[in-house]
């Protein structure tokens, strides 16, 4: 008997001729996620099988795979010889284990699939025979063909695979199959969620963070590094650019109208992020903005921000309520880190009365009155790069 992880994948089947490309990307992401666990990964008839994981690390492997995008669901399965009595005994053992949990239920159904057409029983017969043996052994159970609480699956292939659990995967598309984009990451709740959502659509991420020593602390920066790490559990390796922003921010603060400072700051962040993104081969920027959430996220403000760059800006949270964003943050495990209280550079310099309907001409004019070009070059030159795995 051998423990195997049976992996089903998502929308990839829609991709026609590109399908092998998506499958290869998924397998390579799975290999990366299972690094150090010596997996043997094989693709077969629309499924991926992970073998060779040691018993002690089997649950860890399963847990890691639940964060790989492109996976629809995972079933921990027992692989045994196709000899019928062996199959029955393995199935009964699995049912026994399942029934030892108090909420296992009392109804079941057998789902047989026979890929090996030479096997001496067809699916219907397997269903009936195995169902009978289960009832004989566990008389307290009954068969429910419509809504069974326990689904006992048997697949007859080159071996027999038996399982009764289906654990949901992270869904989405394999990371790396949709190109690359740069995430503007702050220490807040929203941007890590935004990064997660776009990686889920197949984008490879790099990340750009602006900090303002000494107005923001070392710990605020550590927090961003930690958040990037948490996102990388899903998105894979992320190159994080830490950009010193104090000079630019102080200059905006001293030389520009106070009510415009936030939007001007956002424009300069976007410009620098776009430069970094280009250098990385990224074709879009990602932010955690949501319409109307704060003064700098009105439609007018977003238009003024967009005007600073020519790359598309993805805002996957644009139509989400804060509650909905917080739910995702909790689910993906970034929330607890995001709410740590360290100051962000945006919160240090908040104007008392920010413009909520900035006018593009006015903002452009305010920005043009100051020559930021040297400061931008210096910020980029002094940027620190970290590879987050
Ligand atoms: P978040 O929860 O992501 O901080 P927010 O609701 O606090 O978002 P803002 O502070 O206005 O909103 O920031 C909007 C977006 O701008 C962020 O989601 C992020 O993408 C980007 N951003 C803000 N501050 C920074 C920063 N210091 N470095 C990089 N990007 C930033
Ligand atoms: Mg913020």
Coordinates of C-alpha atoms and ligand atoms in Angstrom, one line a residue:
X1 CA 0.0 0.0 0.0
X2 CA 1.3 3.4 -0.9
X3 CA 0.0 6.9 0.0
X4 CA -0.5 9.1 -3.0
X5 CA -1.9 12.6 -3.5
X6 CA -4.3 12.8 -6.3
X7 CA -4.5 16.3 -7.7
X8 CA -7.3 17.7 -9.9
X9 CA -6.7 20.9 -11.7
X10 CA -8.9 23.8 -12.6
X11 CA -9.7 25.8 -15.7
X12 CA -6.6 24.6 -17.4
X13 CA -8.8 22.2 -19.4
X14 CA -10.3 25.1 -21.1
X15 CA -7.1 26.2 -22.7
X16 CA -7.1 24.0 -25.8
X17 CA -3.8 23.8 -27.4
X18 CA -2.1 25.7 -24.6
X19 CA -3.1 23.1 -22.2
X20 CA 0.3 21.3 -22.0
X21 CA 1.9 24.7 -21.3
X22 CA -0.4 25.2 -18.3
X23 CA 0.1 21.7 -17.1
X24 CA 3.8 21.9 -17.2
X25 CA 3.7 25.2 -15.3
X26 CA 1.4 23.7 -12.7
X27 CA 3.7 20.7 -12.2
X28 CA 6.8 22.9 -11.9
X29 CA 5.0 25.1 -9.3
X30 CA 4.0 22.0 -7.4
X31 CA 7.6 20.8 -7.4
X32 CA 8.7 24.1 -6.0
X33 CA 6.0 24.0 -3.3
X34 CA 7.1 20.5 -2.4
X35 CA 10.8 21.3 -2.3
X36 CA 12.7 19.1 0.1
X37 CA 10.0 16.4 0.3
X38 CA 11.3 14.3 -2.7
X39 CA 8.0 14.0 -4.6
X40 CA 7.6 12.0 -7.7
X41 CA 5.0 13.9 -9.8
X42 CA 3.3 12.4 -12.8
X43 CA 0.5 13.5 -15.0
X44 CA -2.0 11.1 -16.3
X45 CA -5.4 11.5 -18.0
X46 CA -6.2 14.9 -16.6
X47 CA -4.9 14.2 -13.1
X48 CA -1.6 14.7 -11.4
X49 CA -0.3 12.1 -9.0
X50 CA 2.2 12.9 -6.3
X51 CA 4.0 9.8 -5.0
X52 CA 7.1 9.1 -2.9
X53 CA 6.3 11.4 0.0
X54 CA 7.2 9.9 3.4
X55 CA 4.4 9.0 5.8
X56 CA 5.5 11.6 8.4
X57 CA 5.5 14.5 5.9
X58 CA 2.4 13.5 4.0
X59 CA 0.1 16.0 5.7
X60 CA 2.7 18.8 5.3
X61 CA 2.9 18.0 1.5
X62 CA -0.9 18.2 1.4
X63 CA -1.0 21.5 3.2
X64 CA 1.6 23.0 0.9
X65 CA -0.3 21.9 -2.2
X66 CA -3.5 23.6 -0.9
X67 CA -1.7 27.0 -1.7
X68 CA -0.7 26.2 -5.2
X69 CA -2.8 28.0 -7.8
X70 CA -4.3 26.0 -10.5
X71 CA -5.3 23.1 -8.2
X72 CA -9.0 22.4 -7.9
X73 CA -8.9 19.8 -5.2
X74 CA -6.7 17.1 -3.7
X75 CA -7.5 13.7 -2.5
X76 CA -5.1 11.7 -0.2
X77 CA -5.5 8.2 -1.7
X78 CA -4.2 4.7 -1.0
X79 CA -2.7 3.1 -4.1
X80 CA -2.9 -0.7 -4.0
X81 CA -2.7 -3.7 -6.4
X82 CA -5.8 -4.2 -8.4
X83 CA -6.5 -7.6 -6.9
X84 CA -10.1 -7.4 -5.8
X85 CA -9.7 -8.6 -2.2
X86 CA -6.8 -6.2 -1.8
X87 CA -9.0 -3.3 -3.0
X88 CA -11.8 -4.3 -0.7
X89 CA -9.6 -4.5 2.4
X90 CA -8.0 -1.1 1.6
X91 CA -11.4 0.4 1.2
X92 CA -12.7 -1.0 4.4
X93 CA -9.6 0.2 6.3
X94 CA -10.1 3.7 4.9
X95 CA -13.8 3.7 5.8
X96 CA -12.9 2.6 9.3
X97 CA -10.5 5.5 9.7
X98 CA -13.1 7.9 8.3
X99 CA -15.8 6.6 10.7
X100 CA -13.6 7.1 13.7
X101 CA -14.2 10.9 13.4
X102 CA -17.4 11.8 15.2
X103 CA -19.0 13.8 12.4
X104 CA -18.3 11.3 9.6
X105 CA -22.0 10.7 8.9
X106 CA -23.9 7.5 8.3
X107 CA -24.7 7.5 4.6
X108 CA -22.3 6.6 1.8
X109 CA -22.0 5.9 -1.8
X110 CA -19.3 4.2 -3.8
X111 CA -18.0 6.0 -6.9
X112 CA -16.1 3.6 -9.1
X113 CA -14.1 4.6 -12.2
X114 CA -12.5 2.1 -14.4
X115 CA -9.8 3.6 -16.7
X116 CA -8.4 0.1 -17.2
X117 CA -11.1 -1.3 -19.4
X118 CA -9.6 -4.8 -19.2
X119 CA -10.5 -5.0 -15.5
X120 CA -12.8 -7.9 -14.8
X121 CA -15.6 -5.8 -13.3
X122 CA -17.1 -2.7 -14.8
X123 CA -17.9 0.4 -12.7
X124 CA -21.5 -0.5 -11.9
X125 CA -20.4 -3.9 -10.6
X126 CA -17.6 -2.4 -8.5
X127 CA -20.1 0.0 -7.0
X128 CA -22.5 -2.8 -6.1
X129 CA -19.9 -5.3 -4.9
X130 CA -17.9 -2.8 -2.8
X131 CA -21.1 -1.2 -1.4
X132 CA -22.2 -4.6 -0.3
X133 CA -18.9 -5.3 1.5
X134 CA -19.0 -1.9 3.2
X135 CA -22.6 -2.6 4.5
X136 CA -21.6 -6.0 5.7
X137 CA -18.7 -4.6 7.7
X138 CA -20.5 -1.4 8.9
X139 CA -24.1 -2.3 9.3
X140 CA -24.8 1.0 10.9
X141 CA -24.3 2.7 7.5
X142 CA -26.8 3.1 4.7
X143 CA -26.4 3.9 1.0
X144 CA -27.6 7.3 -0.2
X145 CA -27.2 7.8 -3.9
X146 CA -28.3 11.5 -3.9
X147 CA -26.6 13.1 -1.0
X148 CA -24.1 10.7 0.6
X149 CA -22.1 12.0 3.5
X150 CA -19.2 9.8 2.7
X151 CA -18.1 9.4 -0.9
X152 CA -15.9 6.3 -1.3
X153 CA -14.1 6.6 -4.6
X154 CA -12.3 3.7 -6.3
X155 CA -10.3 4.3 -9.5
X156 CA -9.0 1.3 -11.4
X157 CA -6.0 2.4 -13.4
X158 CA -2.5 0.7 -13.5
X159 CA -3.2 0.4 -9.8
X160 CA -6.3 0.9 -7.7
X161 CA -6.7 4.3 -6.0
X162 CA -9.0 4.5 -3.1
X163 CA -10.0 7.7 -1.3
X164 CA -12.9 9.3 0.5
X165 CA -11.7 12.9 1.0
X166 CA -11.6 15.8 -1.4
X167 CA -9.8 18.8 0.0
X168 CA -10.4 22.1 -1.9
X169 CA -7.4 23.6 -3.7
X170 CA -6.5 27.3 -4.1
X171 CA -8.2 27.3 -7.6
X172 CA -7.1 30.0 -10.1
X173 CA -4.4 29.6 -12.8
X174 CA -0.8 28.4 -12.3
X175 CA 1.4 31.3 -11.2
X176 CA 3.7 32.4 -14.1
X177 CA 1.3 31.5 -16.9
X178 CA -0.1 35.1 -17.3
X179 CA 3.0 37.2 -17.4
X180 CA 4.5 39.5 -14.7
X181 CA 3.3 42.5 -12.7
X182 CA 4.6 44.6 -9.8
X183 CA 2.6 44.9 -6.6
X184 CA 2.7 48.2 -4.6
X185 CA 2.8 46.7 -1.2
X186 CA 2.2 48.7 2.0
X187 CA 1.9 47.3 5.5
X188 CA -1.9 47.4 5.3
X189 CA -4.6 44.8 4.9
X190 CA -5.4 45.5 1.2
X191 CA -2.3 45.3 -0.9
X192 CA -1.3 41.7 0.2
X193 CA -4.8 40.6 -0.7
X194 CA -4.5 42.3 -4.1
X195 CA -1.2 40.6 -4.7
X196 CA -2.7 37.2 -3.8
X197 CA -5.7 37.7 -6.1
X198 CA -3.6 38.6 -9.2
X199 CA -1.1 35.8 -8.5
X200 CA -4.2 33.6 -8.5
X201 CA -4.9 34.6 -12.0
X202 CA -1.4 33.4 -13.1
X203 CA 0.7 36.5 -12.7
X204 CA 4.3 36.3 -11.4
X205 CA 4.8 39.0 -8.8
X206 CA 7.5 41.4 -7.9
X207 CA 6.8 43.9 -5.1
X208 CA 7.7 47.5 -4.4
X209 CA 7.5 49.1 -1.0
X210 CA 8.2 52.8 -0.1
X211 CA 9.5 53.6 3.3
X212 CA 10.3 56.9 5.0
X213 CA 13.0 56.5 7.7
X214 CA 13.0 57.9 10.3
X215 CA 9.3 58.6 10.1
X216 CA 8.6 55.0 9.6
X217 CA 10.3 52.4 11.8
X218 CA 12.5 49.4 11.0
X219 CA 9.7 47.3 12.3
X220 CA 7.2 48.7 9.8
X221 CA 9.7 47.6 7.1
X222 CA 10.1 44.1 8.7
X223 CA 6.3 43.8 8.6
X224 CA 6.2 44.4 4.9
X225 CA 9.0 41.8 4.4
X226 CA 6.9 39.4 6.5
X227 CA 3.7 40.2 4.5
X228 CA 5.6 39.6 1.2
X229 CA 6.7 36.2 2.7
X230 CA 3.1 35.3 3.4
X231 CA 2.0 36.2 -0.1
X232 CA 4.9 34.2 -1.5
X233 CA 3.5 31.0 0.1
X234 CA 0.9 31.3 -2.7
X235 CA 2.6 33.3 -5.3
X236 CA 6.1 31.7 -5.2
X237 CA 9.3 33.6 -5.2
X238 CA 8.8 37.4 -5.0
X239 CA 11.5 40.0 -5.6
X240 CA 10.9 42.8 -3.1
X241 CA 12.2 46.4 -3.8
X242 CA 12.5 48.6 -0.8
X243 CA 12.5 52.2 -2.0
X244 CA 13.7 55.0 0.3
X245 CA 11.0 57.7 0.0
X246 CA 11.7 60.2 2.7
X247 CA 13.3 62.9 0.5
X248 CA 10.4 62.8 -2.0
X249 CA 7.9 62.8 0.7
X250 CA 9.5 65.7 2.6
X251 CA 9.7 67.7 -0.6
X252 CA 6.1 67.2 -1.4
X253 CA 5.2 68.1 2.1
X254 CA 7.3 71.3 2.0
X255 CA 6.7 72.5 -1.5
X256 CA 3.2 71.4 -2.6
X257 CA -0.3 72.4 -1.4
X258 CA -1.1 70.5 1.7
X259 CA -4.4 69.1 0.5
X260 CA -2.8 67.6 -2.6
X261 CA 0.1 65.8 -0.8
X262 CA -1.5 62.4 -0.7
X263 CA -2.4 62.3 -4.4
X264 CA 1.0 63.7 -5.4
X265 CA 2.7 61.1 -3.2
X266 CA 0.7 58.4 -4.9
X267 CA 1.7 59.7 -8.4
X268 CA 5.3 59.6 -7.5
X269 CA 5.0 56.1 -6.0
X270 CA 3.4 54.9 -9.3
X271 CA 6.1 56.5 -11.4
X272 CA 8.9 54.8 -9.5
X273 CA 7.1 51.5 -9.3
X274 CA 6.6 51.7 -13.1
X275 CA 10.3 52.2 -13.7
X276 CA 11.1 49.2 -11.4
X277 CA 8.4 47.1 -13.0
X278 CA 9.8 47.8 -16.5
X279 CA 13.2 46.7 -15.4
X280 CA 11.7 43.4 -14.2
X281 CA 9.9 42.7 -17.4
X282 CA 6.5 43.4 -15.6
X283 CA 3.7 44.7 -17.8
X284 CA 1.3 46.0 -15.1
X285 CA 1.1 47.5 -11.7
X286 CA -1.1 46.1 -8.9
X287 CA -2.5 48.2 -6.0
X288 CA -4.9 47.4 -3.1
X289 CA -7.2 50.4 -3.8
X290 CA -10.9 50.1 -3.4
X291 CA -13.3 52.7 -4.8
X292 CA -14.3 55.2 -2.2
X293 CA -12.5 53.6 0.7
X294 CA -10.4 56.8 1.5
X295 CA -10.0 60.3 0.0
X296 CA -7.2 59.1 -2.3
X297 CA -9.5 56.4 -3.7
X298 CA -12.3 58.4 -5.2
X299 CA -12.7 58.0 -8.9
X300 CA -11.2 61.5 -9.5
X301 CA -8.2 60.6 -7.4
X302 CA -7.7 57.2 -9.1
X303 CA -7.8 59.0 -12.5
X304 CA -5.1 61.4 -11.4
X305 CA -3.0 58.6 -10.0
X306 CA -3.4 56.6 -13.2
X307 CA -2.3 59.6 -15.3
X308 CA 1.2 59.3 -13.7
X309 CA 1.9 56.0 -15.5
X310 CA 1.3 54.4 -18.9
X311 CA 1.2 50.8 -17.7
X312 CA -2.2 49.3 -16.9
X313 CA -2.9 49.4 -13.1
X314 CA -4.8 46.4 -11.8
X315 CA -7.0 47.0 -8.7
X316 CA -8.5 43.7 -8.0
X317 CA -10.2 45.0 -4.8
X318 CA -11.9 48.0 -6.5
X319 CA -15.4 46.7 -6.0
X320 CA -14.9 45.0 -2.6
X321 CA -16.1 46.2 0.8
X322 CA -13.5 46.4 3.6
X323 CA -15.2 43.4 5.3
X324 CA -14.9 41.3 2.3
X325 CA -11.2 42.2 1.9
X326 CA -10.7 41.4 5.6
X327 CA -12.3 38.0 5.2
X328 CA -9.8 37.1 2.4
X329 CA -6.9 38.4 4.4
X330 CA -7.9 36.1 7.3
X331 CA -8.3 33.2 5.0
X332 CA -4.9 33.6 3.4
X333 CA -3.2 34.3 6.7
X334 CA -2.0 37.9 6.2
X335 CA -4.6 39.7 8.4
X336 CA -2.8 39.2 11.8
X337 CA 0.4 40.7 10.4
X338 CA -1.3 43.5 8.6
X339 CA -3.0 44.8 11.7
X340 CA 0.3 45.1 13.7
X341 CA 0.3 48.8 14.6
X342 CA 3.5 50.1 12.9
X343 CA 3.3 53.4 11.0
X344 CA 3.2 53.5 7.2
X345 CA 4.6 56.4 5.2
X346 CA 1.1 57.2 4.0
X347 CA -0.3 57.6 7.6
X348 CA 2.6 59.8 8.8
X349 CA 1.9 62.6 6.4
X350 CA -1.8 62.7 6.1
X351 CA -3.2 66.1 5.3
X352 CA -6.1 67.4 7.4
X353 CA -8.3 68.2 4.4
X354 CA -7.2 66.1 1.4
X355 CA -8.8 66.9 -1.9
X356 CA -11.4 64.3 -2.7
X357 CA -12.0 65.5 -6.3
X358 CA -8.5 66.5 -7.5
X359 CA -8.3 68.1 -10.9
X360 CA -5.8 66.6 -13.2
X361 CA -4.5 69.9 -14.6
X362 CA -4.0 71.3 -11.1
X363 CA -2.2 68.3 -9.8
X364 CA 0.0 68.1 -12.9
X365 CA 0.9 71.8 -12.4
X366 CA 1.7 71.3 -8.7
X367 CA 3.9 68.4 -9.6
X368 CA 5.6 70.3 -12.4
X369 CA 6.6 73.1 -10.1
X370 CA 9.1 70.9 -8.3
X371 CA 11.8 69.0 -10.1
X372 CA 11.6 65.5 -8.8
X373 CA 13.7 63.8 -11.4
X374 CA 17.0 63.7 -9.4
X375 CA 15.2 62.5 -6.3
X376 CA 13.5 59.8 -8.3
X377 CA 16.9 58.6 -9.7
X378 CA 18.4 58.6 -6.3
X379 CA 15.5 56.7 -4.7
X380 CA 15.9 54.0 -7.5
X381 CA 19.7 53.9 -7.1
X382 CA 19.3 53.4 -3.3
X383 CA 16.6 50.8 -3.6
X384 CA 17.4 47.6 -1.7
X385 CA 16.4 44.3 -3.3
X386 CA 15.4 41.2 -1.3
X387 CA 14.5 37.8 -2.8
X388 CA 11.6 36.5 -0.8
X389 CA 10.9 32.7 -0.9
Ligands
LIG1 P1 -3.4 49.0 2.2 O1 -4.3 48.3 3.2 O2 -2.9 48.1 1.1 O3 -2.3 49.8 2.9 P2 -5.1 51.3 2.1 O4 -6.5 51.0 2.1 O5 -4.4 51.6 3.4 O6 -4.3 50.0 1.4 P3 -3.7 53.5 0.9 O7 -2.8 53.6 2.1 O8 -4.3 54.7 0.3 O9 -4.8 52.5 1.1 O10 -2.9 52.8 -0.3 C1 -3.5 52.4 -1.4 C2 -2.6 51.5 -2.2 O11 -1.4 52.2 -2.5 C3 -2.1 50.3 -1.3 O12 -3.1 49.3 -1.4 C4 -0.8 49.9 -2.0 O13 -1.0 49.2 -3.2 C5 -0.3 51.3 -2.4 N1 0.6 51.8 -1.3 C6 0.3 52.6 -0.2 N2 1.3 52.8 0.6 C7 2.4 52.2 0.0 C8 3.8 52.1 0.3 N3 4.3 52.6 1.4 N4 4.6 51.3 -0.5 C9 4.0 50.8 -1.6 N5 2.8 50.8 -1.9 C10 1.9 51.5 -1.2
LIG2 MG1 -2.3 51.7 3.8

